[in-house]
Short mmCIF file of C-alpha atoms in Angstrom, two decimals:
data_model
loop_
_atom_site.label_atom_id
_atom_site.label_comp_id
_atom_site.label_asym_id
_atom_site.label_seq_id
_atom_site.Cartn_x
_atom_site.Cartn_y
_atom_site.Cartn_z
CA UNK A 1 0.00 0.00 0.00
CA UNK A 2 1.92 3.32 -1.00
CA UNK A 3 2.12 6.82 0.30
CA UNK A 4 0.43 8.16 -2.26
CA UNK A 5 -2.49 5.57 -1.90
CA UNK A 6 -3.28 6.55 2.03
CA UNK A 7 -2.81 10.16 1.21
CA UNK A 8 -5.73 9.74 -1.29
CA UNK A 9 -7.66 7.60 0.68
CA UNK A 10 -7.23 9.88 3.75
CA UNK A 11 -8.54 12.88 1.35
CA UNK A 12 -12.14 10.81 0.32
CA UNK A 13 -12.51 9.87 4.14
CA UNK A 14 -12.75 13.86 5.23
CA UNK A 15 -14.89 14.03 2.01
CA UNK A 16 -17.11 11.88 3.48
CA UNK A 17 -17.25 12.49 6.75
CA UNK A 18 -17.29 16.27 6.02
CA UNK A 19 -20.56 15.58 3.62
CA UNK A 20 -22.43 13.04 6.47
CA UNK A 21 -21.21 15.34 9.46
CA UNK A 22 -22.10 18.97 8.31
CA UNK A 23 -25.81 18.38 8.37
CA UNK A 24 -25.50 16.67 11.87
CA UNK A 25 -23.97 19.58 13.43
CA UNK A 26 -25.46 22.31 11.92
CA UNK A 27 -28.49 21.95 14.52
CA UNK A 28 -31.33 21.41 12.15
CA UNK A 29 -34.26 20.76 14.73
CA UNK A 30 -33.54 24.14 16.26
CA UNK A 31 -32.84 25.94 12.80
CA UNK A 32 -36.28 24.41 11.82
CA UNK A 33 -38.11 25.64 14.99
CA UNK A 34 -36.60 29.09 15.02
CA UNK A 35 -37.89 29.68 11.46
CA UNK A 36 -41.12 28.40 12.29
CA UNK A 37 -41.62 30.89 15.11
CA UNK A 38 -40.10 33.96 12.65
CA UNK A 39 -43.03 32.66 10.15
CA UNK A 40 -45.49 32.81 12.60
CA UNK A 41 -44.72 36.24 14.00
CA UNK A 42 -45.08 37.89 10.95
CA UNK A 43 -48.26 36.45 9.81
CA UNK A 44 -49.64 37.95 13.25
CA UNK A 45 -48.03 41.35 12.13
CA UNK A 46 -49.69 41.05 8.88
CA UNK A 47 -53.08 40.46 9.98
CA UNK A 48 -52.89 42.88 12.40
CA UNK A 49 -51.96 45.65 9.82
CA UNK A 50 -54.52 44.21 7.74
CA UNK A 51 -56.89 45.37 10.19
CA UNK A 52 -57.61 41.63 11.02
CA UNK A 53 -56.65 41.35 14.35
CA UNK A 54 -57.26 43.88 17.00
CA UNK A 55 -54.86 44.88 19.23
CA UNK A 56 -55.94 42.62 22.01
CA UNK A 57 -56.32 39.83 20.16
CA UNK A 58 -52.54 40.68 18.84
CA UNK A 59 -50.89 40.67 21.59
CA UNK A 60 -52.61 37.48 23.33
CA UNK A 61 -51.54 35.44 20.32
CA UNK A 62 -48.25 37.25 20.52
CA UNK A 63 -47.87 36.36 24.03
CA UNK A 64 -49.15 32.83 23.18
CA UNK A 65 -46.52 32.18 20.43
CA UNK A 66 -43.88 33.02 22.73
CA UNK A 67 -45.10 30.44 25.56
CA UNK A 68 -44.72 28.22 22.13
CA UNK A 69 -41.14 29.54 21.45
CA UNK A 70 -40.09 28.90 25.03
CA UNK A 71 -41.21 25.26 25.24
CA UNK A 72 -39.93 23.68 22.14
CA UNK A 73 -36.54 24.95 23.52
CA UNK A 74 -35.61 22.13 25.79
CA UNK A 75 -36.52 19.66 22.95
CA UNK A 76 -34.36 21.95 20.71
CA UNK A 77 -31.60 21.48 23.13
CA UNK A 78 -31.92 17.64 23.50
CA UNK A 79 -31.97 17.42 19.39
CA UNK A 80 -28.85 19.86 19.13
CA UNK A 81 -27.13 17.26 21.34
CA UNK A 82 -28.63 14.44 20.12
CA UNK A 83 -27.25 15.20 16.61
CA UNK A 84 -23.61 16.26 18.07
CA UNK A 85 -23.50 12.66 19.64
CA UNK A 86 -24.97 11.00 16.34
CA UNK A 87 -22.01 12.87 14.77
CA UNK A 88 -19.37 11.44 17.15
CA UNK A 89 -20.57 7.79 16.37
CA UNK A 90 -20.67 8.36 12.58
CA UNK A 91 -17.22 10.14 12.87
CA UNK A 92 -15.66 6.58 14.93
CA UNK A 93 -17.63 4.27 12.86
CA UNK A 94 -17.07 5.27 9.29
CA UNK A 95 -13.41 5.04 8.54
CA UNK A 96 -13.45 1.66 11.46
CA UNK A 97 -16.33 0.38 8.50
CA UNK A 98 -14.38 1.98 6.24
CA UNK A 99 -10.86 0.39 6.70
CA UNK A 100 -12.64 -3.31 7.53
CA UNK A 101 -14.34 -3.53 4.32
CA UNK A 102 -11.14 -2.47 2.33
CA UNK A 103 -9.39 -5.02 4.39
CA UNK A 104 -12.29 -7.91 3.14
CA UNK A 105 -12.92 -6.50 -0.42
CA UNK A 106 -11.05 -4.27 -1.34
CA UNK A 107 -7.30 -5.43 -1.29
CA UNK A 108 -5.88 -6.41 -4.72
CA UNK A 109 -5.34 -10.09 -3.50
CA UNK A 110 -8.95 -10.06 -1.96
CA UNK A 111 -9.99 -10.79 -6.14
CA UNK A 112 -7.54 -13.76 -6.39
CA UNK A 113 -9.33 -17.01 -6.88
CA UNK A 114 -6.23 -18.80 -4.88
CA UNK A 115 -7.40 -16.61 -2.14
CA UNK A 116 -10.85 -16.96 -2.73
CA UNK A 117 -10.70 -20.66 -3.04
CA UNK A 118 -8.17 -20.75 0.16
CA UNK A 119 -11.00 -18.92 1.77
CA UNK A 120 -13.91 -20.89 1.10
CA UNK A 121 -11.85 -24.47 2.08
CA UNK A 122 -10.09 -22.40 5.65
CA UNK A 123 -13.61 -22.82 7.09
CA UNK A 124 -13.04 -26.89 7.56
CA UNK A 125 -14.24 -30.37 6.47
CA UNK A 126 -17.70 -30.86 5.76
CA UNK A 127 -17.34 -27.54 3.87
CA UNK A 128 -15.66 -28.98 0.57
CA UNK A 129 -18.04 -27.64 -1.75
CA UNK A 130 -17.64 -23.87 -0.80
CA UNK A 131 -14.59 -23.96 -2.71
CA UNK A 132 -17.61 -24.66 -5.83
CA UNK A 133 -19.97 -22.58 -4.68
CA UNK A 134 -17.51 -19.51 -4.77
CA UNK A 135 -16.35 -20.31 -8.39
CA UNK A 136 -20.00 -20.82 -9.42
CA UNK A 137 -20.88 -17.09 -8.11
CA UNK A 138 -17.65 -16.36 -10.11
CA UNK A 139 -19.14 -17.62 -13.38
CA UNK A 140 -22.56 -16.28 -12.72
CA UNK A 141 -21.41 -12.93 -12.60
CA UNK A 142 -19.58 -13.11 -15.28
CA UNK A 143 -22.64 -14.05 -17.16
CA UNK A 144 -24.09 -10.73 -16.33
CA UNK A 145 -20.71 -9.10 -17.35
CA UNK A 146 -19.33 -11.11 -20.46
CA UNK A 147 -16.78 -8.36 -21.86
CA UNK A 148 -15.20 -7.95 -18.32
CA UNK A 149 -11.71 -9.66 -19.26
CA UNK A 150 -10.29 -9.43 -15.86
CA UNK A 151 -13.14 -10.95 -14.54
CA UNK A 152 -13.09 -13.90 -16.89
CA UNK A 153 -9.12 -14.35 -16.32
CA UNK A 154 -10.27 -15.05 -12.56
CA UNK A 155 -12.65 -17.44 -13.43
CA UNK A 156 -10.11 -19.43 -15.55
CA UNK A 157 -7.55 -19.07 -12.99
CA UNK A 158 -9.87 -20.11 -10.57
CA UNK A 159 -10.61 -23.30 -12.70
CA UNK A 160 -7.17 -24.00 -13.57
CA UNK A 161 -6.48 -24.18 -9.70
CA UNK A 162 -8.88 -26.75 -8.89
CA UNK A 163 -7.72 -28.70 -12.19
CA UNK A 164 -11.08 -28.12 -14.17
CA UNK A 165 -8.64 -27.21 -17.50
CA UNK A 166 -11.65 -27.44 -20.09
CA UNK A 167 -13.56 -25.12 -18.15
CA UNK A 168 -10.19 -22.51 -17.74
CA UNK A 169 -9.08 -22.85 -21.25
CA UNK A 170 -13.18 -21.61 -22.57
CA UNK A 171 -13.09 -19.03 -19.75
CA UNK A 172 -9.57 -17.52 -20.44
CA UNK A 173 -10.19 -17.71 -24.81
CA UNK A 174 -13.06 -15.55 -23.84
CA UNK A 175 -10.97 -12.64 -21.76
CA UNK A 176 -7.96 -13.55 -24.87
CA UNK A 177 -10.76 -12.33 -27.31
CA UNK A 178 -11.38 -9.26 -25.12
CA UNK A 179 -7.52 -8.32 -24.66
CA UNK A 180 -5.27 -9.81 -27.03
CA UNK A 181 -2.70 -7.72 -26.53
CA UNK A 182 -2.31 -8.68 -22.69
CA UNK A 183 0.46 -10.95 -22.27
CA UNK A 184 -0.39 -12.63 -19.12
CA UNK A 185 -3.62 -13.29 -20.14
CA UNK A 186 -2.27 -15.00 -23.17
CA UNK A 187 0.16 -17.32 -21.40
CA UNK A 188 -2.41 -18.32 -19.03
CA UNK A 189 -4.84 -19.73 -21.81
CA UNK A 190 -1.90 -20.98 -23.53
CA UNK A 191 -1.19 -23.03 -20.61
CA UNK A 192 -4.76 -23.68 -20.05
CA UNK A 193 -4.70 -25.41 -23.94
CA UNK A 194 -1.81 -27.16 -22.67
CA UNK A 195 -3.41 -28.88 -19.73
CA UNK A 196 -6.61 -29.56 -21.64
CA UNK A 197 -5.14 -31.45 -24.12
CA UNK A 198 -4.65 -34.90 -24.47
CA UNK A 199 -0.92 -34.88 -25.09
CA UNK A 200 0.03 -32.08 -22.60
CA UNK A 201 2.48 -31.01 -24.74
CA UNK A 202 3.33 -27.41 -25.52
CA UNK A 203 3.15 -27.01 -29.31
CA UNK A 204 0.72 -25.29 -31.91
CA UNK A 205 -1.58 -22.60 -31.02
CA UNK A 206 -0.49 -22.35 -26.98
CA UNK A 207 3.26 -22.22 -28.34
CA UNK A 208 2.51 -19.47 -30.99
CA UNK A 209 0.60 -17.53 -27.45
CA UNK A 210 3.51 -17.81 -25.54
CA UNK A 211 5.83 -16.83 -28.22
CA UNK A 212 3.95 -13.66 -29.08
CA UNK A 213 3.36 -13.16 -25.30
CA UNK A 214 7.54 -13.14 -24.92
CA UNK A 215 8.08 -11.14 -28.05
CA UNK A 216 5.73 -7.94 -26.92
CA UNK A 217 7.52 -8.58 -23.62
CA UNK A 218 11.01 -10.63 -23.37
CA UNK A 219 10.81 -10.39 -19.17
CA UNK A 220 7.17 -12.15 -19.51
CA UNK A 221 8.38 -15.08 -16.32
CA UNK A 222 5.80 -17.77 -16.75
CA UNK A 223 6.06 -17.26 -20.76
CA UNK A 224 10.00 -17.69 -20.44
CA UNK A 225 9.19 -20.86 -18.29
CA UNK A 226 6.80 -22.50 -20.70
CA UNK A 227 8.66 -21.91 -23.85
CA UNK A 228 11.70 -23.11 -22.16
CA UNK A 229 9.36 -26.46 -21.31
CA UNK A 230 8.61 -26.53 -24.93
CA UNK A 231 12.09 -26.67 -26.11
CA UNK A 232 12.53 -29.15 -23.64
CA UNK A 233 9.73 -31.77 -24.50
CA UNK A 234 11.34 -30.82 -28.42
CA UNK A 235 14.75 -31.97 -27.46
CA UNK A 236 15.78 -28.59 -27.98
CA UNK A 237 18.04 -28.49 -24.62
CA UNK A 238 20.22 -25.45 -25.24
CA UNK A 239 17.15 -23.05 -26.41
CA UNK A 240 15.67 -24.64 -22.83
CA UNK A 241 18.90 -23.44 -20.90
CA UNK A 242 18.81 -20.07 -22.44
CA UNK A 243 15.35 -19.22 -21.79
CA UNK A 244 15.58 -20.40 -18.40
CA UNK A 245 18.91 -18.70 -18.26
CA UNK A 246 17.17 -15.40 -18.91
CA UNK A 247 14.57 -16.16 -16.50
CA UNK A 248 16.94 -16.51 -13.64
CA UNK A 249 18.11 -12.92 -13.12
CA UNK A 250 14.16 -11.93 -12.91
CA UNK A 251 13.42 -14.40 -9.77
CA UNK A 252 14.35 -13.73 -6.15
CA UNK A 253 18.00 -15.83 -6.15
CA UNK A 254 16.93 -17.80 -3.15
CA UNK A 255 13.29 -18.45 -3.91
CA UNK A 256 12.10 -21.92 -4.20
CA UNK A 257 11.07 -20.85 -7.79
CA UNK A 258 14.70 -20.06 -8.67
CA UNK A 259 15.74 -23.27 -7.05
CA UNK A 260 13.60 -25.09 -9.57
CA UNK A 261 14.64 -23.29 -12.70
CA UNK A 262 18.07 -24.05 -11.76
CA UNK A 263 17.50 -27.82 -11.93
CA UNK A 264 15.66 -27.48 -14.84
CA UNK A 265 18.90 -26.28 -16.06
CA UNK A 266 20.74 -28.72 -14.82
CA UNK A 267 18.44 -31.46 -15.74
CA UNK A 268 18.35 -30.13 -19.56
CA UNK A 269 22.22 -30.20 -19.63
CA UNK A 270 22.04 -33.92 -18.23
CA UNK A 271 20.33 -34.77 -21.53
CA UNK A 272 21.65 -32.70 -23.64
CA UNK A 273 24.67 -34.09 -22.78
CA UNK A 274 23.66 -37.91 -22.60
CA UNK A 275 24.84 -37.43 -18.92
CA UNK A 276 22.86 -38.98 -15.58
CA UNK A 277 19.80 -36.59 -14.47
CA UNK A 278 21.58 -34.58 -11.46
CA UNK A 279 20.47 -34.91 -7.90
CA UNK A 280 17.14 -32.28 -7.16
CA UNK A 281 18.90 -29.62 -4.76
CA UNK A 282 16.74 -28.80 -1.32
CA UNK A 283 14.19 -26.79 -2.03
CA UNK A 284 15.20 -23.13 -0.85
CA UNK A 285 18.58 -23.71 -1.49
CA UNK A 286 20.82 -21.60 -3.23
CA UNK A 287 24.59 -22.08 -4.56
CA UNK A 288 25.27 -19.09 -2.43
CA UNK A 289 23.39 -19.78 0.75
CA UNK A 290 25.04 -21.12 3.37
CA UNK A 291 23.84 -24.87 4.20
CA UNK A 292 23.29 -24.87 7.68
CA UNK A 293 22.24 -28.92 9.04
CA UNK A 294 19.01 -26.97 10.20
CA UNK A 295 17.84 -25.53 7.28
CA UNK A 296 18.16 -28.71 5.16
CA UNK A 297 16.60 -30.67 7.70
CA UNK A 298 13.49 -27.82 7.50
CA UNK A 299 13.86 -28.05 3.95
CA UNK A 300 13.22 -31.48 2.88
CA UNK A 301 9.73 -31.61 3.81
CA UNK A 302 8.35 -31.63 0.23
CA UNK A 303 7.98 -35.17 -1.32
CA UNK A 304 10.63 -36.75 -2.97
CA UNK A 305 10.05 -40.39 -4.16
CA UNK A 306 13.04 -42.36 -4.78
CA UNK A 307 12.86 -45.01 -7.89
CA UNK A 308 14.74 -48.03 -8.61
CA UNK A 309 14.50 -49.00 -12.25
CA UNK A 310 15.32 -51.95 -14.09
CA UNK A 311 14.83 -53.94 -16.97
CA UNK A 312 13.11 -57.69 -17.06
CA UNK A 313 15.91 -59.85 -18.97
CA UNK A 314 13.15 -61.74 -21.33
CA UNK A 315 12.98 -57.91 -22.54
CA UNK A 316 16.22 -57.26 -23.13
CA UNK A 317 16.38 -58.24 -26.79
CA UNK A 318 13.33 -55.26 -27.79
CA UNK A 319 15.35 -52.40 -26.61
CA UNK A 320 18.35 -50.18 -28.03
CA UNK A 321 20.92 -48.38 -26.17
CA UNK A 322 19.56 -45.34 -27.42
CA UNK A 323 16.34 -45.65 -26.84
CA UNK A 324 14.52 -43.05 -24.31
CA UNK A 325 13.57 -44.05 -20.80
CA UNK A 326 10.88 -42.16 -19.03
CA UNK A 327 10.51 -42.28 -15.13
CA UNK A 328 7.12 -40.50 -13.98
CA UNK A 329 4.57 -39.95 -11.17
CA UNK A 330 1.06 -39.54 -12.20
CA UNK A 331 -2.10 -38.82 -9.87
CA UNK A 332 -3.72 -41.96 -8.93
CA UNK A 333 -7.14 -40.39 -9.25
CA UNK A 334 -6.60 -36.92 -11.90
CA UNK A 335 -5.20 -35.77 -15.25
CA UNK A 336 -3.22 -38.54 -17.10
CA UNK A 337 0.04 -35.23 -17.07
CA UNK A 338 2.55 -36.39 -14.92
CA UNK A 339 2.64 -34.65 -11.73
CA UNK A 340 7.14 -35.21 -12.31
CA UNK A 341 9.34 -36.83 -14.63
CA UNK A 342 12.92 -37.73 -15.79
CA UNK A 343 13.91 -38.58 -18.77
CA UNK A 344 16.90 -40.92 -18.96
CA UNK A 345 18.32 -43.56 -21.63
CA UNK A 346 18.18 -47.43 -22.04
CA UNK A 347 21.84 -47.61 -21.48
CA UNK A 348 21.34 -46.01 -17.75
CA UNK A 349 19.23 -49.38 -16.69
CA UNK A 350 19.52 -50.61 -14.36
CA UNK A 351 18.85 -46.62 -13.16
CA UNK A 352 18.01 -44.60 -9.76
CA UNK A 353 16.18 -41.65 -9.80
CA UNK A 354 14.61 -39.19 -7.46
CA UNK A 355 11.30 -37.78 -8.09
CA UNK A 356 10.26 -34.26 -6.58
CA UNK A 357 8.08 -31.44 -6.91
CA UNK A 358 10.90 -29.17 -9.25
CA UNK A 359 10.48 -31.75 -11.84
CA UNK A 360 6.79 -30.99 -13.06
CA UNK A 361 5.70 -29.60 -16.00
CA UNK A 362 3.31 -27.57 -14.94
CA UNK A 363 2.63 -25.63 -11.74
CA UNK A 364 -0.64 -27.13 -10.81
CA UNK A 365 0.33 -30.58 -11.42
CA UNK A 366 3.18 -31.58 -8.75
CA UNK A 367 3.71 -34.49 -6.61
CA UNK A 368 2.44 -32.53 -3.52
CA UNK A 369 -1.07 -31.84 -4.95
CA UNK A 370 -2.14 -35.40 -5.17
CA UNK A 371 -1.63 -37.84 -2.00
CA UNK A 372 -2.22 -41.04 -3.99
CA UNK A 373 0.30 -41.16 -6.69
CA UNK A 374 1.37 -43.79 -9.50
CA UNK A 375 4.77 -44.39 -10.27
CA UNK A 376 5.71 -45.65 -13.38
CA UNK A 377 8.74 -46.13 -15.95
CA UNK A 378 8.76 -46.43 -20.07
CA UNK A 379 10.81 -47.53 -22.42
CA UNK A 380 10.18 -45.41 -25.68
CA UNK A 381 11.37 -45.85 -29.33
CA UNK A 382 10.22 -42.51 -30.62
CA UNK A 383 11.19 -40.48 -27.69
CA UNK A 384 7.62 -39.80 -26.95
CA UNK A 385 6.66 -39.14 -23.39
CA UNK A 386 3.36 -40.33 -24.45
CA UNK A 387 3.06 -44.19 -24.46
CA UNK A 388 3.10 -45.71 -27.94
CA UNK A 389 2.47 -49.28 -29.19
CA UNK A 390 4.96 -51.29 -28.96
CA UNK A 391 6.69 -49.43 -25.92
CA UNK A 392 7.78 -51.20 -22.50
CA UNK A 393 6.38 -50.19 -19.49
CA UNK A 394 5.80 -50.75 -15.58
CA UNK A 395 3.55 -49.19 -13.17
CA UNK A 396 3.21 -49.27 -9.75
CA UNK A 397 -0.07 -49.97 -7.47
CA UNK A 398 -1.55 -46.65 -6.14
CA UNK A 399 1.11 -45.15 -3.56
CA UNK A 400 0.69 -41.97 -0.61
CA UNK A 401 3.60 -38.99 -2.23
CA UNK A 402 5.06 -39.18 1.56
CA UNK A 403 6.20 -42.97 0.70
CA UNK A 404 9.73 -43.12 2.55
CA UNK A 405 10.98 -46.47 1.34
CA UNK A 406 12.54 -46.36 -2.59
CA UNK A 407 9.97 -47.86 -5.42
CA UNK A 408 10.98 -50.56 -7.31
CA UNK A 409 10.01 -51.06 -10.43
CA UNK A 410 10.98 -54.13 -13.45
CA UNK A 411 9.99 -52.89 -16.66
CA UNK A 412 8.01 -55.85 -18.09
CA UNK A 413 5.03 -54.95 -20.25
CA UNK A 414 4.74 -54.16 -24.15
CA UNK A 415 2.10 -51.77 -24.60
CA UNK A 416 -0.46 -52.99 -26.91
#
């Protein structure tokens, strides 16, 4: 919240108080009842100078109308003070009201769906379909607003988060329509495409978004991410490193998000250099932080699934050196995307590999999100992260993502 901001917001508060407190003060019962009498007294004057009224009967209705005067005083009185004190309590209770419902409403973050989904789940169990109920008031006002593009990139945001990617993609081509020239908006429905396909690969009309997303803006983050995850998934591993590489110097250096881009890197040169996948570093960690026993203990909390891979001999004779070998963890209930994988060779079986949250594709699909989890390995001819006939595969029985012990897998099926 800036300077400027309070200043401004101080400014419309004496506005507003000034416009609610002037009448309060100004006394109107006893303005209205002093008028009153003046009106009176000079209709008696008239009438009497009209010959009307005598002088007797002038100056006992005189006389009368001052009696009048002299007891709507006290009430007078009571209303002056009344109104001071109603003027007090509007004075304390306006900017209190005032400052509460910015505090609900009125804060930037207040219109994020994250937060507006975190709210409707904070209030417990039994209470899971608040978290609907808010995103279906979402979409019904957006009904009765349909060229509000902000509004629309909330609802698809808000879908997105609770993995409803059909819905998010038709939600965020509508606000695309109504701002094509916004960036953001266009790498969120690009990814949105991406998660809603069948493939979940990053290609065609989400990779031309994200493209022209990075070209009106070459510091777009998310955009550098994805394209560098579509170089990746294309085998191109150096146009990978040197979006990421650009990425890097725009992210907080010891962020958890910096952490992961940096073993992206380092995962990318692994295969680009026909080298074993590296080690994930401890979330949080940095190459310049210092590596205090405490911190990595703190550090380690997210999952990390260990995998032992290897090969049944009867299939030994159906696979090349060269071929590609894919190690994965997929949501046992969910999306078919993998939540992470590694991507290895045939030559590195028998192989060992580590599975954590820095090795997903996509921000809403990680190992944390989902507690059941599938863990599975593939053998594939066309380098395809997709399965294919005639690949070689294993997976394992439904698993929890805070499984301590390694998985073991034999690679022992031909899919069909």
């Amino acid at each position: 919240m800036t300077t400027a901001f309070l200043f401004f917001a101080a400014l419309m508060l004496v506005a507003a108080l000034a416009f609610v407190l002037v009448p309060l003060l100004r006394g109107r019962a006893a303005t209205d009842a002093a008028d009153e009498t003046r009106r009176k007294l000079k209709a008696l004057e008239t009438a009497k100078a009209d010959g009307i009224l005598t002088a007797e009967e002038y100056a006992a209705k005189r006389a009368a109308l001052g009696e009048e005067l002299l007891a709507s005083a006290p009430t007078t009185a009571t209303r002056t003070q009344s109104a001071f004190y109603s003027a007090l309590a509007v004075a304390l209770l306006l900017p209190a009201a005032a400052i509460l419902l910015y505090r609900e409403l009125g804060a930037p973050a207040a219109l994020d769906p994250a937060n507006l989904i975190a709210r409707a789940g904070e209030e417990g169990e039994g209470h899971a379909g608040n978290i609907d109920a808010a995103i279906a008031q979402l979409a019904e006002k957006m009904k009765q607003d349909p060229s509000n593009a902000e509004g629309w990139t909330l609802l698809g945001r808000a879908y997105k988060s609770t993995q409803r990617f059909a819905q998010a993609r038709d939600a965020l081509k509508h606000a695309h329509d109504l701002a094509p020239d916004d960036g953001d908006i266009a790498v969120d429905y690009a990814e949105a495409i991406v998660l809603a396909g069948t493939d979940r690969r990053i290609q065609g009309e989400a990779l031309a978004l994200i493209e022209q997303a990075i070209k009106a803006n070459p510091q777009n983050q998310k955009g550098l991410w994805l394209a560098g995850i579509a170089d990746s998934q294309a085998g191109k591993y150096d146009d990978a490193i040197a979006k990421w590489n650009t990425l890097l110097p725009l992210l907080p250096p010891d962020s958890d998000v910096a952490t992961s881009i940096r073993e992206q890197i380092a995962q990318a040169q692994a295969l680009r250099d026909g080298k074993p996948m590296p080690a994930p570093a401890v979330a949080g960690s940095s190459p310049t932080a210092p590596k205090a026993a405490d911190d990595k203990q703190e550090n380690t909390s997210g999952p990390h699934i260990s995998v032992k891979v290897a090969l049944d001999p009867k299939l030994k004779d159906k696979v090349a050196p060269g071929d590609t070998l894919f190690v994965f963890a997929k949501a046992a209930s969910g999306p078919p995307m993998p939540l992470a994988i590694a991507k290895l060779t045939a030559a590195q079986l028998p192989a060992s590999v580590v599975l954590t949250d820095a090795m997903s594709m996509m921000p809403q699909m990680k190992l944390s999100t989902f507690p059941q989890i599938i863990i599975g390995a593939r053998i594939s001819k066309s380098g395809q992260a997709i399965a294919q006939s005639g690949d070689l595969q294993t997976l394992s029985a439904p698993l929890p993502n805070t499984r301590g012990e390694p998985v073991e897998l034999t690679i022992d099926q031909v899919v069909p």
